Coordinates of C-alpha atoms in Angstrom, one line a residue:
M10 CA 0.0 0.0 0.0
R11 CA 1.3 3.4 -1.0
C12 CA 0.5 5.9 1.7
R13 CA -1.2 9.1 0.7
G14 CA -0.4 12.7 1.7
V15 CA 3.3 12.0 2.0
R16 CA 5.2 14.3 0.2
T17 CA 21.1 -4.6 -15.4
F18 CA 20.8 -6.5 -14.1
A19 CA 23.7 -8.8 -15.0
G20 CA 26.6 -8.4 -12.7
L21 CA 24.3 -7.4 -9.9
C22 CA 26.1 -7.5 -6.5
A23 CA 24.5 -7.5 -3.1
V24 CA 26.5 -6.8 0.0
L25 CA 25.1 -7.0 3.5
F26 CA 26.6 -5.3 6.6
V27 CA 25.1 -5.9 10.0
V28 CA 25.8 -2.5 11.6
G29 CA 24.1 -2.8 14.9
C30 CA 21.3 -1.2 16.9
R31 CA 19.7 2.0 15.7
T32 CA 16.5 2.3 17.7
R33 CA 15.6 0.3 20.7
A34 CA 18.3 -1.8 22.5
E35 CA 17.0 -5.1 21.1
D36 CA 16.3 -4.0 17.5
V37 CA 18.6 -5.1 14.7
T38 CA 19.6 -2.8 11.9
S39 CA 21.4 -4.1 8.8
T40 CA 22.3 -2.6 5.4
L41 CA 22.0 -4.2 2.0
L42 CA 23.8 -2.7 -1.0
I43 CA 22.2 -3.7 -4.2
G44 CA 23.2 -2.2 -7.5
G45 CA 24.5 0.9 -5.8
A46 CA 21.4 1.4 -3.7
K47 CA 21.5 1.4 0.1
I48 CA 18.7 -0.5 1.8
D49 CA 18.7 -0.1 5.6
V50 CA 16.7 -3.0 7.2
S51 CA 15.5 -2.5 10.8
I52 CA 14.0 -5.6 12.5
E53 CA 12.0 -4.4 15.5
S54 CA 12.2 -6.4 18.7
G55 CA 9.6 -9.1 19.2
P56 CA 9.1 -12.9 18.8
L57 CA 9.6 -14.3 15.4
R58 CA 10.2 -17.9 14.2
V59 CA 12.2 -16.8 11.2
S60 CA 15.8 -15.8 11.7
Q61 CA 17.5 -12.5 11.0
A62 CA 19.3 -14.1 8.0
E63 CA 16.0 -15.4 6.6
L64 CA 14.4 -12.0 6.9
L65 CA 17.3 -10.3 5.2
H66 CA 17.2 -12.8 2.4
W67 CA 13.6 -12.0 1.9
V68 CA 14.4 -8.3 1.6
Q69 CA 17.2 -9.1 -0.8
N70 CA 15.0 -11.1 -3.1
A71 CA 12.4 -8.4 -3.3
A72 CA 15.0 -5.8 -4.0
E73 CA 16.7 -7.9 -6.7
A74 CA 13.3 -8.5 -8.4
V75 CA 12.5 -4.8 -8.5
A76 CA 16.1 -4.0 -9.7
A77 CA 15.8 -6.6 -12.4
Y78 CA 12.6 -5.1 -13.8
Y79 CA 13.8 -1.5 -13.7
G80 CA 17.4 -2.0 -14.6
R81 CA 18.4 -0.5 -11.3
Y82 CA 17.0 0.0 -7.8
P83 CA 14.4 2.8 -8.0
V84 CA 15.9 5.1 -5.3
P85 CA 19.4 5.5 -3.9
H86 CA 18.4 4.8 -0.3
V87 CA 15.4 3.3 1.4
Q88 CA 14.6 2.2 4.9
V89 CA 12.7 -1.1 5.4
R90 CA 11.2 -1.6 8.9
I91 CA 10.1 -5.1 9.8
I92 CA 7.5 -5.1 12.6
P93 CA 6.6 -8.3 14.3
V94 CA 2.9 -8.9 15.0
D95 CA 0.8 -11.8 16.1
G96 CA -0.2 -14.6 13.7
R97 CA 1.4 -16.0 10.5
G98 CA 2.3 -14.5 7.2
V99 CA 3.4 -11.1 5.9
R100 CA 0.9 -8.4 6.7
H101 CA 0.0 -4.8 5.7
G102 CA 2.9 -3.0 4.0
Q103 CA 3.1 0.8 3.7
T104 CA 5.4 2.8 1.5
F105 CA 6.3 6.5 2.1
G106 CA 8.3 9.0 0.0
Y107 CA 9.9 10.9 2.8
E108 CA 13.5 10.4 4.1
G109 CA 14.4 9.1 0.7
G110 CA 11.9 6.3 1.0
L111 CA 10.5 4.3 3.8
I112 CA 8.7 0.9 3.9
K113 CA 7.0 -0.5 6.9
I114 CA 5.9 -4.1 6.8
R115 CA 4.5 -6.4 9.4
V116 CA 5.5 -10.1 9.8
G117 CA 3.6 -12.5 11.9
S118 CA 5.4 -14.2 14.8
E119 CA 4.5 -17.7 13.5
T120 CA 5.7 -17.0 9.9
L121 CA 8.0 -19.6 8.4
A122 CA 10.8 -19.2 5.9
G123 CA 8.6 -20.8 3.2
D124 CA 6.0 -18.0 3.8
L125 CA 8.7 -15.4 3.1
S126 CA 9.8 -17.2 -0.1
N127 CA 6.2 -17.1 -1.4
D128 CA 5.5 -13.5 -0.4
W129 CA 4.6 -10.9 -2.9
M130 CA 3.9 -8.0 -0.6
L131 CA 7.4 -6.7 -0.1
T132 CA 8.1 -6.6 -3.8
H133 CA 4.8 -4.8 -4.3
E134 CA 5.8 -2.2 -1.8
M135 CA 9.2 -1.7 -3.4
V136 CA 7.7 -1.2 -6.8
H137 CA 5.9 1.9 -5.3
L138 CA 9.3 3.5 -5.0
S139 CA 9.6 3.6 -8.8
F140 CA 6.8 5.9 -9.7
P141 CA 6.2 9.6 -8.8
S142 CA 3.7 10.6 -6.1
M143 CA 0.3 11.4 -7.5
A144 CA -2.7 13.3 -6.5
D145 CA -5.4 11.3 -4.6
E146 CA -7.6 10.8 -7.6
H147 CA -4.8 9.0 -9.4
H148 CA -4.1 6.5 -6.6
W149 CA -5.2 3.8 -9.0
I150 CA -2.1 4.2 -11.2
E151 CA 0.2 3.8 -8.2
E152 CA -1.5 0.7 -6.9
G153 CA -2.1 -0.7 -10.4
I154 CA 1.5 -0.5 -11.4
A155 CA 2.5 -2.3 -8.2
V156 CA 0.0 -5.1 -8.7
Y157 CA 0.9 -5.6 -12.3
V158 CA 4.7 -5.2 -12.1
E159 CA 5.3 -7.3 -8.9
P160 CA 4.8 -10.8 -10.5
I161 CA 6.6 -9.9 -13.7
A162 CA 9.6 -8.6 -11.6
R163 CA 9.7 -11.8 -9.6
I164 CA 9.5 -13.9 -12.8
Q165 CA 12.4 -12.0 -14.3
A166 CA 14.4 -12.6 -11.1
K167 CA 13.5 -16.3 -11.4
Q168 CA 11.5 -16.2 -8.2
M169 CA 8.2 -17.2 -9.8
N170 CA 7.0 -18.9 -13.0
A171 CA 4.9 -17.3 -15.7
S172 CA 2.2 -20.0 -15.6
Q173 CA 1.4 -18.9 -12.0
M174 CA 1.2 -15.3 -12.9
W175 CA -1.1 -15.8 -15.8
A176 CA -3.4 -18.1 -13.7
D177 CA -3.5 -15.4 -11.1
L178 CA -4.4 -12.7 -13.7
V179 CA -7.1 -14.8 -15.3
R180 CA -8.6 -15.2 -11.8
D181 CA -8.2 -11.7 -10.5
M182 CA -8.2 -9.2 -13.4
P183 CA -12.0 -9.3 -13.8
K184 CA -12.1 -7.5 -10.4
G185 CA -10.8 -4.4 -12.1
L186 CA -13.6 -4.2 -14.7
P187 CA -16.1 -1.3 -14.2
Q188 CA -19.3 -2.1 -12.3
A189 CA -22.7 -0.3 -12.3
G190 CA -22.3 3.4 -11.5
D191 CA -18.6 3.5 -12.5
K192 CA -17.4 6.9 -13.5
G193 CA -13.9 6.1 -14.7
L194 CA -10.6 5.4 -13.0
D195 CA -10.1 8.9 -11.7
H196 CA -13.6 9.0 -10.1
T197 CA -14.3 5.5 -8.9
H198 CA -12.3 4.7 -5.8
T199 CA -13.5 1.2 -4.9
W200 CA -10.9 -1.4 -3.9
G201 CA -11.4 -3.3 -7.1
R202 CA -11.0 -0.4 -9.4
T203 CA -8.1 1.1 -7.5
Y204 CA -6.0 -2.0 -7.4
W205 CA -7.2 -4.2 -10.2
G206 CA -8.6 -1.4 -12.4
G207 CA -5.1 0.1 -12.2
A208 CA -3.6 -3.3 -13.1
L209 CA -6.1 -3.6 -16.0
F210 CA -4.9 -0.3 -17.3
C211 CA -1.3 -1.5 -17.2
F212 CA -2.1 -4.8 -18.8
V213 CA -4.0 -3.2 -21.7
A214 CA -1.3 -0.6 -22.1
D215 CA 1.4 -3.2 -22.2
V216 CA -0.3 -5.2 -25.0
Q217 CA -1.0 -2.0 -26.9
I218 CA 2.6 -0.7 -26.7
R219 CA 3.9 -4.1 -27.8
R220 CA 1.5 -4.3 -30.8
Q221 CA 2.3 -0.7 -31.9
T222 CA 6.1 -1.3 -31.7
H223 CA 6.0 -4.8 -33.2
D224 CA 7.0 -6.2 -29.8
K225 CA 10.1 -4.1 -29.6
K226 CA 9.0 -2.2 -26.5
G227 CA 6.4 -2.6 -23.8
L228 CA 5.2 -1.1 -20.5
Q229 CA 8.5 -2.1 -18.9
D230 CA 10.3 0.4 -21.2
A231 CA 7.7 3.1 -20.4
L232 CA 8.1 2.7 -16.7
R233 CA 11.9 2.6 -16.9
G234 CA 11.6 5.8 -19.0
I235 CA 9.5 7.5 -16.3
L236 CA 11.9 6.4 -13.6
N237 CA 15.0 7.5 -15.6
A238 CA 13.4 10.9 -16.2
G239 CA 13.4 11.4 -12.4
G240 CA 9.9 10.1 -11.6
D241 CA 10.3 8.2 -8.4
I242 CA 8.3 8.3 -5.1
R243 CA 10.3 11.2 -3.7
H244 CA 8.8 13.6 -6.3
D245 CA 5.3 14.9 -6.9
W246 CA 4.3 14.8 -10.6
E247 CA 1.1 15.3 -12.6
L248 CA -0.1 12.1 -14.1
Q249 CA -0.1 13.5 -17.6
E250 CA 3.6 14.4 -17.1
A251 CA 4.4 10.8 -16.1
L252 CA 2.4 9.2 -18.9
K253 CA 4.0 11.5 -21.5
A254 CA 7.5 10.5 -20.2
G255 CA 6.5 6.8 -20.6
D256 CA 5.2 7.4 -24.1
N257 CA 8.4 9.2 -25.0
A258 CA 10.3 6.1 -23.9
T259 CA 8.3 3.8 -26.2
G260 CA 7.8 6.2 -29.2
T261 CA 4.0 5.8 -28.9
S262 CA 1.1 7.6 -27.4
A263 CA -0.5 4.5 -25.9
L264 CA -0.5 5.6 -22.3
T265 CA -1.9 9.1 -22.8
E266 CA -4.5 7.8 -25.3
L267 CA -5.6 5.0 -23.0
Y268 CA -5.8 7.3 -20.0
A269 CA -8.0 9.7 -22.0
K270 CA -10.4 6.9 -22.6
M271 CA -10.5 5.4 -19.1
K272 CA -10.1 8.4 -16.8
D273 CA -13.7 9.6 -16.6
Q274 CA -15.9 6.9 -18.1
P275 CA -16.2 3.1 -17.8
V276 CA -14.4 1.2 -20.5
D277 CA -15.2 -2.5 -20.7
V278 CA -12.3 -4.8 -21.7
D279 CA -13.0 -8.1 -23.3
L280 CA -10.6 -10.1 -21.2
A281 CA -11.7 -13.4 -22.7
A282 CA -10.7 -12.2 -26.1
M283 CA -7.4 -11.0 -24.8
W284 CA -6.6 -14.3 -23.1
K285 CA -7.4 -16.1 -26.4
E286 CA -5.2 -13.8 -28.5
L287 CA -2.3 -14.2 -26.0
G288 CA -2.7 -18.0 -26.1
I289 CA -3.8 -18.4 -22.5
E290 CA -6.3 -21.2 -21.9
G291 CA -7.7 -22.9 -18.8
E292 CA -9.0 -21.9 -15.4
A293 CA -7.6 -19.7 -12.7
Q294 CA -5.8 -22.6 -10.9
S295 CA -4.3 -24.1 -14.1
V296 CA -3.6 -22.5 -17.4
H297 CA -1.7 -23.7 -20.4
F298 CA -0.3 -21.8 -23.4
R299 CA -1.0 -22.0 -27.1
E300 CA 2.1 -21.0 -28.9
D301 CA 0.2 -20.6 -32.2
A302 CA -2.0 -17.8 -30.8
P303 CA -1.7 -14.4 -32.6
L304 CA -0.1 -12.7 -29.6
A305 CA 1.8 -15.6 -28.1
S306 CA 5.1 -13.8 -28.7
I307 CA 3.8 -10.7 -26.8
R308 CA 2.7 -12.9 -23.9
R309 CA 6.2 -14.3 -23.7
S310 CA 7.8 -10.8 -24.0
I311 CA 5.7 -9.4 -21.2
T312 CA 7.3 -11.7 -18.7
S313 CA 10.8 -12.1 -20.2
G314 CA 11.4 -8.5 -21.1
D315 CA 13.5 -7.6 -24.1
S316 CA 16.1 -10.3 -24.9
S317 CA 18.9 -7.7 -24.8
K318 CA 18.0 -6.9 -21.2
V319 CA 17.9 -10.5 -19.9
A320 CA 20.4 -12.2 -22.1
T321 CA 22.3 -13.8 -19.2
P322 CA 20.7 -16.8 -17.5
A323 CA 19.5 -15.9 -14.0
A324 CA 21.5 -18.7 -12.4
S325 CA 24.7 -16.8 -13.4
V326 CA 23.7 -13.4 -12.2
R327 CA 22.1 -14.3 -8.8
P328 CA 24.3 -12.4 -6.4
A329 CA 25.8 -13.9 -3.3
A330 CA 25.4 -11.8 -0.2
V331 CA 28.5 -11.1 1.7
F332 CA 27.9 -11.0 5.5
A333 CA 30.0 -8.8 7.7
G334 CA 29.8 -7.9 11.3
R335 CA 27.6 -9.6 13.9
S336 CA 23.9 -9.4 14.9
V337 CA 23.2 -7.5 18.1
A338 CA 20.1 -9.5 19.1
S339 CA 18.6 -12.9 18.5
I340 CA 15.5 -12.9 16.2
R341 CA 14.4 -16.4 17.2
P342 CA 12.2 -16.7 20.3
P343 CA 13.3 -19.0 23.4
N344 CA 2.8 -14.3 5.0
L345 CA -3.9 -3.3 -2.5

């Protein structure tokens, strides 16, 4: 969740320093250096079944996924505060733009390492760092980008498979379609339209950009263009300014034209037809791909990115974290 009112990857190297206590006497603060970005990780005191090393590996995975998608980590410095709570699983993340970037995320005391490896929420929160802060009526674009980009970033970092992503989209994308009384994305602030309506915008834009550029560019290029033009969470931009920067990066007008259609009126999207064109068949829990479908190559490109950007097999670029120093407290006690 992005909070309101707060104003390559080949050769990637991750280095971890455990630098000691920064807040309360029992808290642990560590620093990850990933692609030149500094990620300070604070683990607040409290009972947790997962170890400090497992939590830091979780943060590292999320950071690597986002860096893989954008070609670099979105901001030069961010603070990640891990807050223990009751229960199991990762809970309620929040991302802020002040102090260079701040993410608060809650982890249940009964959470296991496997829960962290399957988590999407921290990657979602880190994606928020990559887009400029918007006015309240455009909250849908912030959440929509995070929903849509998160699984693609994890796929490109070899943390998730494409079949699972498409099965999830087949199941969940209809939640973003306009319902009775809808007045367009800028004026309909329901949960479905904010999160999945925003993701629907991104999905349609991605396919349109790829069709218009003969699959040479996609939404990934547009979002990289926005970020490289200075559009990250630390800065307030107008939405039109961001969309124009994205269009400039792809040589199209796909984003601005789609926004003009969807901003103040309901636009129905024939998802069934899109799945068919992309060669996606099956139900939400199990899909298979038809490689003879008209847009099968676009489906593959959406998750793989441009071949020039991901030419090195992931196994050869997965960074090894170098641990230095010592922990100052035990994390083990005696998941839109």
